[in-house]
Tab-separated table of C-alpha atoms and ligand atoms in Angstrom:
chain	number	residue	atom	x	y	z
A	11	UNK	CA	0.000	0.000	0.000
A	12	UNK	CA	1.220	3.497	-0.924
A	13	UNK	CA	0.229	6.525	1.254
A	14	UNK	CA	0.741	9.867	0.548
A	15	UNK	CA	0.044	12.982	2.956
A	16	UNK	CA	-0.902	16.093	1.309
A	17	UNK	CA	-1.087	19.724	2.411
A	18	UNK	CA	-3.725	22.452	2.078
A	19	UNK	CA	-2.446	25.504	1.100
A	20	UNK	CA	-3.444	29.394	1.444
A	21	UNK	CA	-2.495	32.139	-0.436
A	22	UNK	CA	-0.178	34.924	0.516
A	23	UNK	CA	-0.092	37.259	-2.212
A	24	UNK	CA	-1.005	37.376	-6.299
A	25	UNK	CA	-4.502	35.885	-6.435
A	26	UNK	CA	-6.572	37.142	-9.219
A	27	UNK	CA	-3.074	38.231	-11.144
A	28	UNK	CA	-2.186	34.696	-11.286
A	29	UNK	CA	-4.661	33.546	-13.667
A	30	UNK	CA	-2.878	35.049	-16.174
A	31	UNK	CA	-0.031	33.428	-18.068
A	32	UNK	CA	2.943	34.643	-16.365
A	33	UNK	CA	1.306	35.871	-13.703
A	34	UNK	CA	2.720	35.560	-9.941
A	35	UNK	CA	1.926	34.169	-6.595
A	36	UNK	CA	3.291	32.777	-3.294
A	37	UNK	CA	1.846	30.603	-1.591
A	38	UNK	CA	2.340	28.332	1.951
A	39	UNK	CA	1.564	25.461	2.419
A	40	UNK	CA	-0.318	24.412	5.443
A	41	UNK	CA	-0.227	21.179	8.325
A	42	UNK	CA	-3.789	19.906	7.480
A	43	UNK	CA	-3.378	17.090	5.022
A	44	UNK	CA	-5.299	14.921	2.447
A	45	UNK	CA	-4.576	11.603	2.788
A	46	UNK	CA	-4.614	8.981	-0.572
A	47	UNK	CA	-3.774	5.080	0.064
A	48	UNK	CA	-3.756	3.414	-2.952
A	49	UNK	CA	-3.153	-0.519	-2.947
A	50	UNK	CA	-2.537	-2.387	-6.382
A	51	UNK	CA	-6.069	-4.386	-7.514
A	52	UNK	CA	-6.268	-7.635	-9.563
A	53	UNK	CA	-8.912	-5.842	-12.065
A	54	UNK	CA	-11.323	-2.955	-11.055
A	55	UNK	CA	-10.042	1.011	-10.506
A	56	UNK	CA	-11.604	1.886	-7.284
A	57	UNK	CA	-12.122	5.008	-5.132
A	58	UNK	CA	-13.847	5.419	-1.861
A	59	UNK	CA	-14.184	8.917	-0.625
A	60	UNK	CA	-16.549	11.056	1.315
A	61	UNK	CA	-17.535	12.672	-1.779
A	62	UNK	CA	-18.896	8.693	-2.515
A	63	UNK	CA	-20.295	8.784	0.528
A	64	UNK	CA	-17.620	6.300	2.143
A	65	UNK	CA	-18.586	3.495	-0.872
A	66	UNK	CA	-16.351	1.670	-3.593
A	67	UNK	CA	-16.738	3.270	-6.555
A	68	UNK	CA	-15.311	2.491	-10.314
A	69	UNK	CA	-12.675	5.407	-10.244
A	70	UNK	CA	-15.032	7.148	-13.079
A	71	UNK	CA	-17.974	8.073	-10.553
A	72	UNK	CA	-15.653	9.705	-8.229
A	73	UNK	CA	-15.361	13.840	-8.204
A	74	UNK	CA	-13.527	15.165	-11.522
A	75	UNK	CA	-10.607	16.324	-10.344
A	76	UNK	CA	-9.840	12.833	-9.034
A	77	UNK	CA	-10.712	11.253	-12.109
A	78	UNK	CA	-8.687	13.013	-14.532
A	79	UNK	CA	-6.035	12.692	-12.192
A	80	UNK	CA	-5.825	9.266	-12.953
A	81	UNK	CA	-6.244	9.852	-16.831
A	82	UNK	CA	-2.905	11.829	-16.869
A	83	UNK	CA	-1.080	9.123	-15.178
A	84	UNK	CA	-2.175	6.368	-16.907
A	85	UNK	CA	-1.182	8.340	-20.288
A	86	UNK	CA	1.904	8.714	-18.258
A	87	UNK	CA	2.064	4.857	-18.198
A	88	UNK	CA	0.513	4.013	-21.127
A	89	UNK	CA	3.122	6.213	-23.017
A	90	UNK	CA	6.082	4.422	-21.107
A	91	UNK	CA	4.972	1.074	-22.344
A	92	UNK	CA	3.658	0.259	-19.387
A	93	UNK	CA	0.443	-1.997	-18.769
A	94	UNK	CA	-2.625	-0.715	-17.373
A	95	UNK	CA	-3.067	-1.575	-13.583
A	96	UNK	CA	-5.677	-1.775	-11.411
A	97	UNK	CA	-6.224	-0.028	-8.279
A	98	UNK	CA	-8.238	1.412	-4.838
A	99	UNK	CA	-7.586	4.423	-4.033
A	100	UNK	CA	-8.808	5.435	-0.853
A	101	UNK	CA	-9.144	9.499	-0.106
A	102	UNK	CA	-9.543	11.104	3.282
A	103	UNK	CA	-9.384	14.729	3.587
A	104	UNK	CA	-9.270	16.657	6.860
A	105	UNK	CA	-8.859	19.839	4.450
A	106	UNK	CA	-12.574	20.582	5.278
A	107	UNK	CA	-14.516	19.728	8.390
A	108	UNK	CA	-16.543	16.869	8.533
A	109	UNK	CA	-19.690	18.174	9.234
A	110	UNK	CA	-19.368	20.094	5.750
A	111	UNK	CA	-17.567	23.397	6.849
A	112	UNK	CA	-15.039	24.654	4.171
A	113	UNK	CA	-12.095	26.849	5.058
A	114	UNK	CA	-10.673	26.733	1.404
A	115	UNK	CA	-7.507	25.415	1.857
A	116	UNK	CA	-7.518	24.008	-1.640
A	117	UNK	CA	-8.944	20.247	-1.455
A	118	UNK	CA	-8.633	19.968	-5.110
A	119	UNK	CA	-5.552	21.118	-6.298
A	120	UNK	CA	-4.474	18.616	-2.468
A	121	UNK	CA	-6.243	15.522	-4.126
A	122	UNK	CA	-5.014	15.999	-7.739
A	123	UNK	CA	-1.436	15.831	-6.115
A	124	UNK	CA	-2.374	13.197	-3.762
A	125	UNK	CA	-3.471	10.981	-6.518
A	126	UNK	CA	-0.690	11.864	-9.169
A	127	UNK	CA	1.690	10.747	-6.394
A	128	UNK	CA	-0.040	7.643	-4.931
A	129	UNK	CA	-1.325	6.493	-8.444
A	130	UNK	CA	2.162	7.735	-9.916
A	131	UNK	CA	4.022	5.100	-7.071
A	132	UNK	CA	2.141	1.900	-8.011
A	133	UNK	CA	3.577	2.915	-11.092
A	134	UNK	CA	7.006	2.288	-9.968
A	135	UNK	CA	7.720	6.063	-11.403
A	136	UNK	CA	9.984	7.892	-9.016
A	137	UNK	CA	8.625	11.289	-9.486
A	138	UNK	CA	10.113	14.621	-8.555
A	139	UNK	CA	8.390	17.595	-7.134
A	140	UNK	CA	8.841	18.948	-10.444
A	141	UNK	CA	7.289	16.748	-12.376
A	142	UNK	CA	4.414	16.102	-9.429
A	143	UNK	CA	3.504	19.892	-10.476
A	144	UNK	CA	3.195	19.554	-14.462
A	145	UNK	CA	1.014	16.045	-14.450
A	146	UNK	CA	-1.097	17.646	-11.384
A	147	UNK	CA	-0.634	21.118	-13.545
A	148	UNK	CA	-1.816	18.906	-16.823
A	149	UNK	CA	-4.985	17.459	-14.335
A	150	UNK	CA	-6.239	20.554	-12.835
A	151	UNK	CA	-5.724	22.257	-16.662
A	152	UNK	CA	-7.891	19.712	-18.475
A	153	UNK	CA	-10.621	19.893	-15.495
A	154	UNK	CA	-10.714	23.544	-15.141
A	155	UNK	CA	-8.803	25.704	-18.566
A	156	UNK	CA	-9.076	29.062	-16.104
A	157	UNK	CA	-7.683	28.133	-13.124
A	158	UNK	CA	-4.081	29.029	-12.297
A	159	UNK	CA	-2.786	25.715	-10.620
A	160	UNK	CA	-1.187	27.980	-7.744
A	161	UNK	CA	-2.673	25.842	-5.311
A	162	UNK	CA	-1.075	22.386	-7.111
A	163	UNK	CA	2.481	23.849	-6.507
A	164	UNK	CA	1.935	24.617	-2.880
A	165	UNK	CA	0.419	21.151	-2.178
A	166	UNK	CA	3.378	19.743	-4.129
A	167	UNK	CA	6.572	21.750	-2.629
A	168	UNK	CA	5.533	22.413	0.577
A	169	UNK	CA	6.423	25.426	2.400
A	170	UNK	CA	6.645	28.850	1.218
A	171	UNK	CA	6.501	28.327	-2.521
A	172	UNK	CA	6.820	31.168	-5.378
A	173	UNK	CA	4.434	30.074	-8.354
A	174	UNK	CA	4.225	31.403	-11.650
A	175	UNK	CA	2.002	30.023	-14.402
A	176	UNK	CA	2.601	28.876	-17.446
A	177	UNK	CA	0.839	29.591	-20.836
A	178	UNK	CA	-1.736	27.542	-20.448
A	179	UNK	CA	-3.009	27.682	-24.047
A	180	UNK	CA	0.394	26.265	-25.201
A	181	UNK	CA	0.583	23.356	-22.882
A	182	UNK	CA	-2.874	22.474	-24.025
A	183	UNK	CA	-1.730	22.380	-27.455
A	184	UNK	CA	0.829	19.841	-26.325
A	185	UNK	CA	-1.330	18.049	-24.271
A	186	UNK	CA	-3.984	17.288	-27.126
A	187	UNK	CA	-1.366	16.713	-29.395
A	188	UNK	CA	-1.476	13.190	-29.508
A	189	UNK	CA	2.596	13.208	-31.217
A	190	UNK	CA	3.514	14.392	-27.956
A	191	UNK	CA	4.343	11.903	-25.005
A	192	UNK	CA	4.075	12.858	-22.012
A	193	UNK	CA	7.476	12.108	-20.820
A	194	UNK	CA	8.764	14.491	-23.346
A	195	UNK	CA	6.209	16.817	-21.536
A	196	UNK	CA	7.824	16.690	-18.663
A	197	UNK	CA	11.014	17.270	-19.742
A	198	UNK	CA	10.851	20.075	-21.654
A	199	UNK	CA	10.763	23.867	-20.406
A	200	UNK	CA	6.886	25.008	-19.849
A	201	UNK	CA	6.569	28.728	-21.503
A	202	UNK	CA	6.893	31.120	-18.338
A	203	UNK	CA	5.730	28.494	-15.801
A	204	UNK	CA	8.296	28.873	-12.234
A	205	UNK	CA	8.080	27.245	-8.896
A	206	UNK	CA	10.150	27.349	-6.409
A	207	UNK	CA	10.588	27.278	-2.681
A	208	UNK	CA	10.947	30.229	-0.921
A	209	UNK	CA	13.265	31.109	2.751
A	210	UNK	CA	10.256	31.704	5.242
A	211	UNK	CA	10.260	35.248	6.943
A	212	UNK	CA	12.358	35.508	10.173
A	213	UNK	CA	10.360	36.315	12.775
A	214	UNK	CA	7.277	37.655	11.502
A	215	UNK	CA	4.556	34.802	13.195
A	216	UNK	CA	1.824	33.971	10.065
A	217	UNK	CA	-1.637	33.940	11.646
A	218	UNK	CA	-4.486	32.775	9.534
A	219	UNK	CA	-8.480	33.232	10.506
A	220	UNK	CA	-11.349	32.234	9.414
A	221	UNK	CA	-14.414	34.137	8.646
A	222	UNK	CA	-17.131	31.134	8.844
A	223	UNK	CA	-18.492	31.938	5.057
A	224	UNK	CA	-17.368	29.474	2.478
A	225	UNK	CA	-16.598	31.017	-0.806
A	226	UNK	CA	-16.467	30.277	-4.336
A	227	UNK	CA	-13.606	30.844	-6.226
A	228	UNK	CA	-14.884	30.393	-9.724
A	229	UNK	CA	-17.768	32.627	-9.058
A	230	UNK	CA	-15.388	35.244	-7.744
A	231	UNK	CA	-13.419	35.026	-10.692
A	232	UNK	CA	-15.832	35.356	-13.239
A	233	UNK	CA	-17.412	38.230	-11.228
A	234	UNK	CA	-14.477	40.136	-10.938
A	235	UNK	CA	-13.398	39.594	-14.667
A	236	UNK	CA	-17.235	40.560	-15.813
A	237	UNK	CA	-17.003	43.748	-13.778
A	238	UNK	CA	-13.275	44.937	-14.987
A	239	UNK	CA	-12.119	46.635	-18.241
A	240	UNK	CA	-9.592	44.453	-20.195
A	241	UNK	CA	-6.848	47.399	-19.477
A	242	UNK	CA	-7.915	47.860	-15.501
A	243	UNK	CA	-7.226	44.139	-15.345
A	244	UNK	CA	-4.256	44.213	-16.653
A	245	UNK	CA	-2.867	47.594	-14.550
A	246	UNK	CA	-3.588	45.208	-11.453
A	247	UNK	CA	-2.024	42.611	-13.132
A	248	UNK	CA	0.979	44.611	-13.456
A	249	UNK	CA	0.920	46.077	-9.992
A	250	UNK	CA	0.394	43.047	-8.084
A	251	UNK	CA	3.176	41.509	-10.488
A	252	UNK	CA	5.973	43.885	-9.229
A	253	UNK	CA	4.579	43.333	-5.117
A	254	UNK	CA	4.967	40.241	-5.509
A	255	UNK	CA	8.369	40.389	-7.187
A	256	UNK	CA	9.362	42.826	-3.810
A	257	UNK	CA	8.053	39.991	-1.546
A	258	UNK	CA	10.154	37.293	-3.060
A	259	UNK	CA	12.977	39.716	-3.067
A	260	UNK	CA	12.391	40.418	0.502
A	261	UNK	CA	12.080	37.208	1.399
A	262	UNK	CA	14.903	36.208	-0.246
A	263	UNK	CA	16.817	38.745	1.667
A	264	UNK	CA	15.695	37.804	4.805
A	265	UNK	CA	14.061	41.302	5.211
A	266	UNK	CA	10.837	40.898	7.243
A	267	UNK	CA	9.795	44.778	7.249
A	268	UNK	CA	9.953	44.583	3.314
A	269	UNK	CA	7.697	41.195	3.356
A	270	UNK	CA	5.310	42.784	5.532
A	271	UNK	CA	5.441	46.053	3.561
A	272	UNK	CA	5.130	43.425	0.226
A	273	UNK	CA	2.405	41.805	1.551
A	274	UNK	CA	0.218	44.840	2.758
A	275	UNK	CA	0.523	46.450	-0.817
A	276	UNK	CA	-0.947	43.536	-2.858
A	277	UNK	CA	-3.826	43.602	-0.017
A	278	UNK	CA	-4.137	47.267	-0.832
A	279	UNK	CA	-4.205	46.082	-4.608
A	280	UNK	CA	-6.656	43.102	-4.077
A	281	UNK	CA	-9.040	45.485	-2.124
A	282	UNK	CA	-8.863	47.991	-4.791
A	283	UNK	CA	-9.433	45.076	-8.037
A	284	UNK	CA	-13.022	44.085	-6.052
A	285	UNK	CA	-14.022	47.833	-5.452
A	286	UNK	CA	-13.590	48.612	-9.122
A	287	UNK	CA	-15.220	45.479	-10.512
A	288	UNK	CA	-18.388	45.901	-7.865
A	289	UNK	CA	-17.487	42.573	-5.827
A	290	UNK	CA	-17.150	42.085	-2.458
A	291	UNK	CA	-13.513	40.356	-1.849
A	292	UNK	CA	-13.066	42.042	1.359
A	293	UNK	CA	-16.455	41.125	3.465
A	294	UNK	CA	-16.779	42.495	6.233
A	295	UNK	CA	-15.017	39.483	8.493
A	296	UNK	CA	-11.764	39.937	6.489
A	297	UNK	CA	-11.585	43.700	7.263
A	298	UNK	CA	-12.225	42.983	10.548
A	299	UNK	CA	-9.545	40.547	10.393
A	300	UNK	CA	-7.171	43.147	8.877
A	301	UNK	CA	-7.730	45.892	10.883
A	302	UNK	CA	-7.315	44.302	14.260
A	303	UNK	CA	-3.690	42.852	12.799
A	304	UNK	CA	-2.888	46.271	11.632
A	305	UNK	CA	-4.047	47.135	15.172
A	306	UNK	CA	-1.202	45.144	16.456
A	307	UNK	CA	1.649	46.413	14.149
A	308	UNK	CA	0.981	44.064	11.842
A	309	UNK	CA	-0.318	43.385	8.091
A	310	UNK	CA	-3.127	41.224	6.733
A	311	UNK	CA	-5.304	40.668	3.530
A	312	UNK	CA	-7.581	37.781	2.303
A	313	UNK	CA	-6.192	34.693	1.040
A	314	UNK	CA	-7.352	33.387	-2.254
A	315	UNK	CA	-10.466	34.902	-4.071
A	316	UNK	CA	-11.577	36.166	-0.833
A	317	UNK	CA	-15.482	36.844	-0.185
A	318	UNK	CA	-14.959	34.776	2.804
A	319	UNK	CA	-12.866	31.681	3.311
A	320	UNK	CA	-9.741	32.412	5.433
A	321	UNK	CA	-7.500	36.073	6.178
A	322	UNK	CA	-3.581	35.871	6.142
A	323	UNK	CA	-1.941	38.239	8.821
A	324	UNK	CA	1.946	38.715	9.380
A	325	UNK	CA	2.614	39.606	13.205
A	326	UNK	CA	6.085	40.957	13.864
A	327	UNK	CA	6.117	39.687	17.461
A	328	UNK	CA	5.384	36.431	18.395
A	329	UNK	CA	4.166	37.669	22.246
A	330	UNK	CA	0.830	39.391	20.002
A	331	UNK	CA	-0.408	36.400	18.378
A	332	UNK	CA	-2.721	35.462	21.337
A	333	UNK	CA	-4.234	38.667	21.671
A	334	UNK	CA	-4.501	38.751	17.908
A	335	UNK	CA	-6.579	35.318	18.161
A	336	UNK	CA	-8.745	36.662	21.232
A	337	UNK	CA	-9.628	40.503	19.067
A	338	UNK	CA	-10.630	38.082	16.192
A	339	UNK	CA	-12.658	35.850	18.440
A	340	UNK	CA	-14.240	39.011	19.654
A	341	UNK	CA	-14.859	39.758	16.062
A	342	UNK	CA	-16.672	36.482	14.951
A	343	UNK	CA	-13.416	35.147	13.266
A	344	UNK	CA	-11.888	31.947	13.796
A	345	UNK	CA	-8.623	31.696	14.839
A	346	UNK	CA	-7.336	28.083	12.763
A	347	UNK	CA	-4.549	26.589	14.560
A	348	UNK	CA	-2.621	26.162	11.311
A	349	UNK	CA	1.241	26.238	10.894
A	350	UNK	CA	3.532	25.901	7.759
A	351	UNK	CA	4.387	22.190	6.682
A	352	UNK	CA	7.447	21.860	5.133
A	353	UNK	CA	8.209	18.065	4.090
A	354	UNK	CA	10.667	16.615	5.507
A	355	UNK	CA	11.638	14.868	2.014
A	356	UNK	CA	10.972	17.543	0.262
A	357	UNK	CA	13.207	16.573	-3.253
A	358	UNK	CA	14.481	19.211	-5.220
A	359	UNK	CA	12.086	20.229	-8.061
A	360	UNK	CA	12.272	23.919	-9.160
A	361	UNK	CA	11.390	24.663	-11.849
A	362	UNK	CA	12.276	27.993	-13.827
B	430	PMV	O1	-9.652	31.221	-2.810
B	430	PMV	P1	-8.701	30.221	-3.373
B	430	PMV	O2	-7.738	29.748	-2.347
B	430	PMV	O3	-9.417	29.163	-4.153
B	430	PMV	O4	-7.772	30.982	-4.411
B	430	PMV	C1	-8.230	31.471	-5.645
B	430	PMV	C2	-7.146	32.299	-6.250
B	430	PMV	C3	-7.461	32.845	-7.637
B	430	PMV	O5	-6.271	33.458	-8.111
B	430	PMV	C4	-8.547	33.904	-7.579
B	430	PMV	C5	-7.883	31.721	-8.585
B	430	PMV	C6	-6.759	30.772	-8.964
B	430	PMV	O6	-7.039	29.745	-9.614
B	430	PMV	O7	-5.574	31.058	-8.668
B	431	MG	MG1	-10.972	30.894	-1.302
C-alpha cells in the first residue's frame, strides 16, 4: 500500500493576477493534510471517498478532479509502455470539516497531487516535485482551462513556494497533441511556468483566521473579470506583479519589514481590483480581520479569491499572536490553529 500525505495551502499574495499566463503568486503550504492510500487491484479502478459517501466506486464516478487525475497518469504509463493496472484508491481529507464546513484550503488542487503521487508510485515512477507539479498542472488544466494551478504547486513543494504560471493555451496544445508523449512533456521547459521554494520570513509569526463563510472561487473570478475593463485588469495585473516580485525579493533577503510592507501592498491592490469590478472580496469578516492585525503592528489581507474563506496576517512579534486570536474571536473570526508544513523529504524540483 502506498500513502501519501498532502497539504492544504493558502495564499499569501497574487490571487486574481495569477490567472494570467505569467502571472505571480506565493503561496504556503499548510499542516492539514489529504490523505490517498492506494493498494494495487487484480482488475477494477476503485475510489472510496466522502464525496462517494464512504462506498467503492469504479474510479469514473468519483469527483472530476480525481478522475482526470488518474487519466494523466495512466497516459503517463501508457506512453512508457507500461500496462494498465488496477487499483483502490482510498481518499480522506481533513482539508474541510466533517460536518461540511469549508475553510478553502484548496482540497482539489491537495487531491489531484495526492493521486498523481499515490497512483504515480504503483507505477514504480519515481517522481520529482517537479514533475508532481506539471502532471497535477496537466490534471487541474484539463478539469478547469481558467484556473491558475497555484494551489497544485503549494500542495506539491511544501512550504513557502513562489508560483508562476505557465501559458496555459500552449501546454494544451501539447497536451492534445497526440505526437507528444508525455514524458517528453515533462522534460521540456513550460513557456513562463516557475516554482520554487521560498526562505520563510524571520520572525514575523503567520496567523491565519477564518471568517465562517465558504466562498467560491470560480464565481469570484468570473465576477471580478465581468465587472473589470480588459486594461484595468491588466494595470492590477501589473501592480500586483511587481509586489509580488518585492516579496520574493524580501524574502529572499531575509528582510521581514519589506515582506510585511510586500504583503500589505498587494492587499491594498486586491481590495482595490473588487471595489472597481463591484465585488465584495473584502467582506466584512476579512476587514475585521485586517484591521485588528494592523491594530497590532501588523499586516493582513484575504487569502485566495476572498469573499470569505480564510484572512492571512503577518505579526512581527510572536508575544501578540494570542491577543490577535482573542480581538478576532471578539470579532466572529476563527482563529485556525494552522502552521507551515514543510516536508521533511521535500526533493528538489524547481522549476524555472
Ligand atoms: O480562494 P482560493 O484559495 O481558491 O484561491 C483562488 C485564487 C485565484 O487566483 C482567484 C484563482 C486561482 O485559480 O488562482
Ligand atoms: Mg478561497
Amino acid at each position: 500500500m502506498i500513502r501519501v500525505d498532502v497539504p492544504g495551502k493558502l495564499f499569501v499574495a497574487g490571487e486574481y493576477a495569477v490567472l494570467e499566463p505569467g502571472g505571480a503568486a506565493v503561496l504556503v503550504a499548510v499542516d492539514r493534510f489529504l490523505t490517498v492510500r492506494a493498494t494495487p487491484h487484480d482488475s477494477r479502478r476503485t475510489v472510496t471517498s466522502e464525496h462517494t459517501g464512504g462506498r467503492i466506486v469504479d474510479f469514473t464516478g468519483a469527483p472530476r478532479p480525481v478522475v482526470a487525475a488518474v487519466a494523466v497518469v495512466e497516459r503517463l504509463a501508457m506512453d512508457a509502455g507500461r500496462r494498465r493496472i488496477g487499483f483502490e484508491l482510498d481518499i480522506r481529507s481533513a482539508l474541510d470539516e466533517a460536518d461540511g464546513r469549508k475553510y478553502g484550503l484548496g482540497s482539489s488542487g491537495a487531491v489531484t497531487v495526492g493521486v498523481v503521487r499515490a497512483l504515480g508510485a504503483l507505477y514504480g515512477f519515481d517522481l520529482k516535485a517537479g514533475e508532481v507539479v506539471k502532471l497535477a498542472l496537466l490534471s487541474v488544466f484539463s478539469d478547469d482551462p481558467h484556473c491558475s494551478g497555484g494551489d497544485v504547486a503549494a500542495s506539491a513543494l511544501t512550504g513557502w513556494v513562489a508560483y508562476r504560471s505557465p501559458d496555459r493555451a500552449r501546454v494544451a496544445e501539447w497536451w492534445s497533441d497526440p505526437r507528444t508523449s508525455l514524458g517528453d512533456l515533462l522534460s521540456r521547459p513550460w513557456p513562463l511556468l516557475a516554482v520554487e521554494n521560498l526562505a520563510a520570513p524571520r520572525a514575523l509569526e503567520l496567523v491565519i483566521g477564518w471568517t465562517g463563510r465558504p466562498a467560491k472561487s470560480r464565481s469570484l473570478v468570473a465576477a471580478v473579470r465581468a465587472g473589470i475593463s480588459e486594461a484595468g485588469f491588466r494595470r492590477f495585473r501589473e501592480e500586483s506583479d511587481a509586489c509580488v516580485a518585492r516579496l520574493v525579493a524580501a524574502l529572499d533577503e531575509g528582510d521581514d519589514q519589506g515582506t510585511a510592507h510586500a504583503v500589505a501592498e498587494v492587499g491594498l491592490l486586491v481590495r482595490a481590483l473588487g471595489e472597481l469590478a463591484g465585488v465584495v472580496i473584502e467582506t466584512p469578516e476579512l476587514a475585521d480581520l485586517r484591521v485588528r492585525a494592523e491594530a497590532l503592528g501588523g499586516v493582513a489581507k484575504s487569502s485566495g479569491a476572498g469573499g470569505g474563506d480564510c484572512g492571512i496576517a503577518l505579526l512581527p512579534a510572536p508575544e501578540d499572536v494570542e491577543t490577535l486570536r482573542r480581538s478576532w474571536r471578539a470579532a466572529g473570526v476563527v482563529p485556525l490553529d494552522l502552521r507551515v508544513h514543510t516536508s521533511d523529504d521535500r526533493r528538489k524540483g524547481d522549476l524555472r
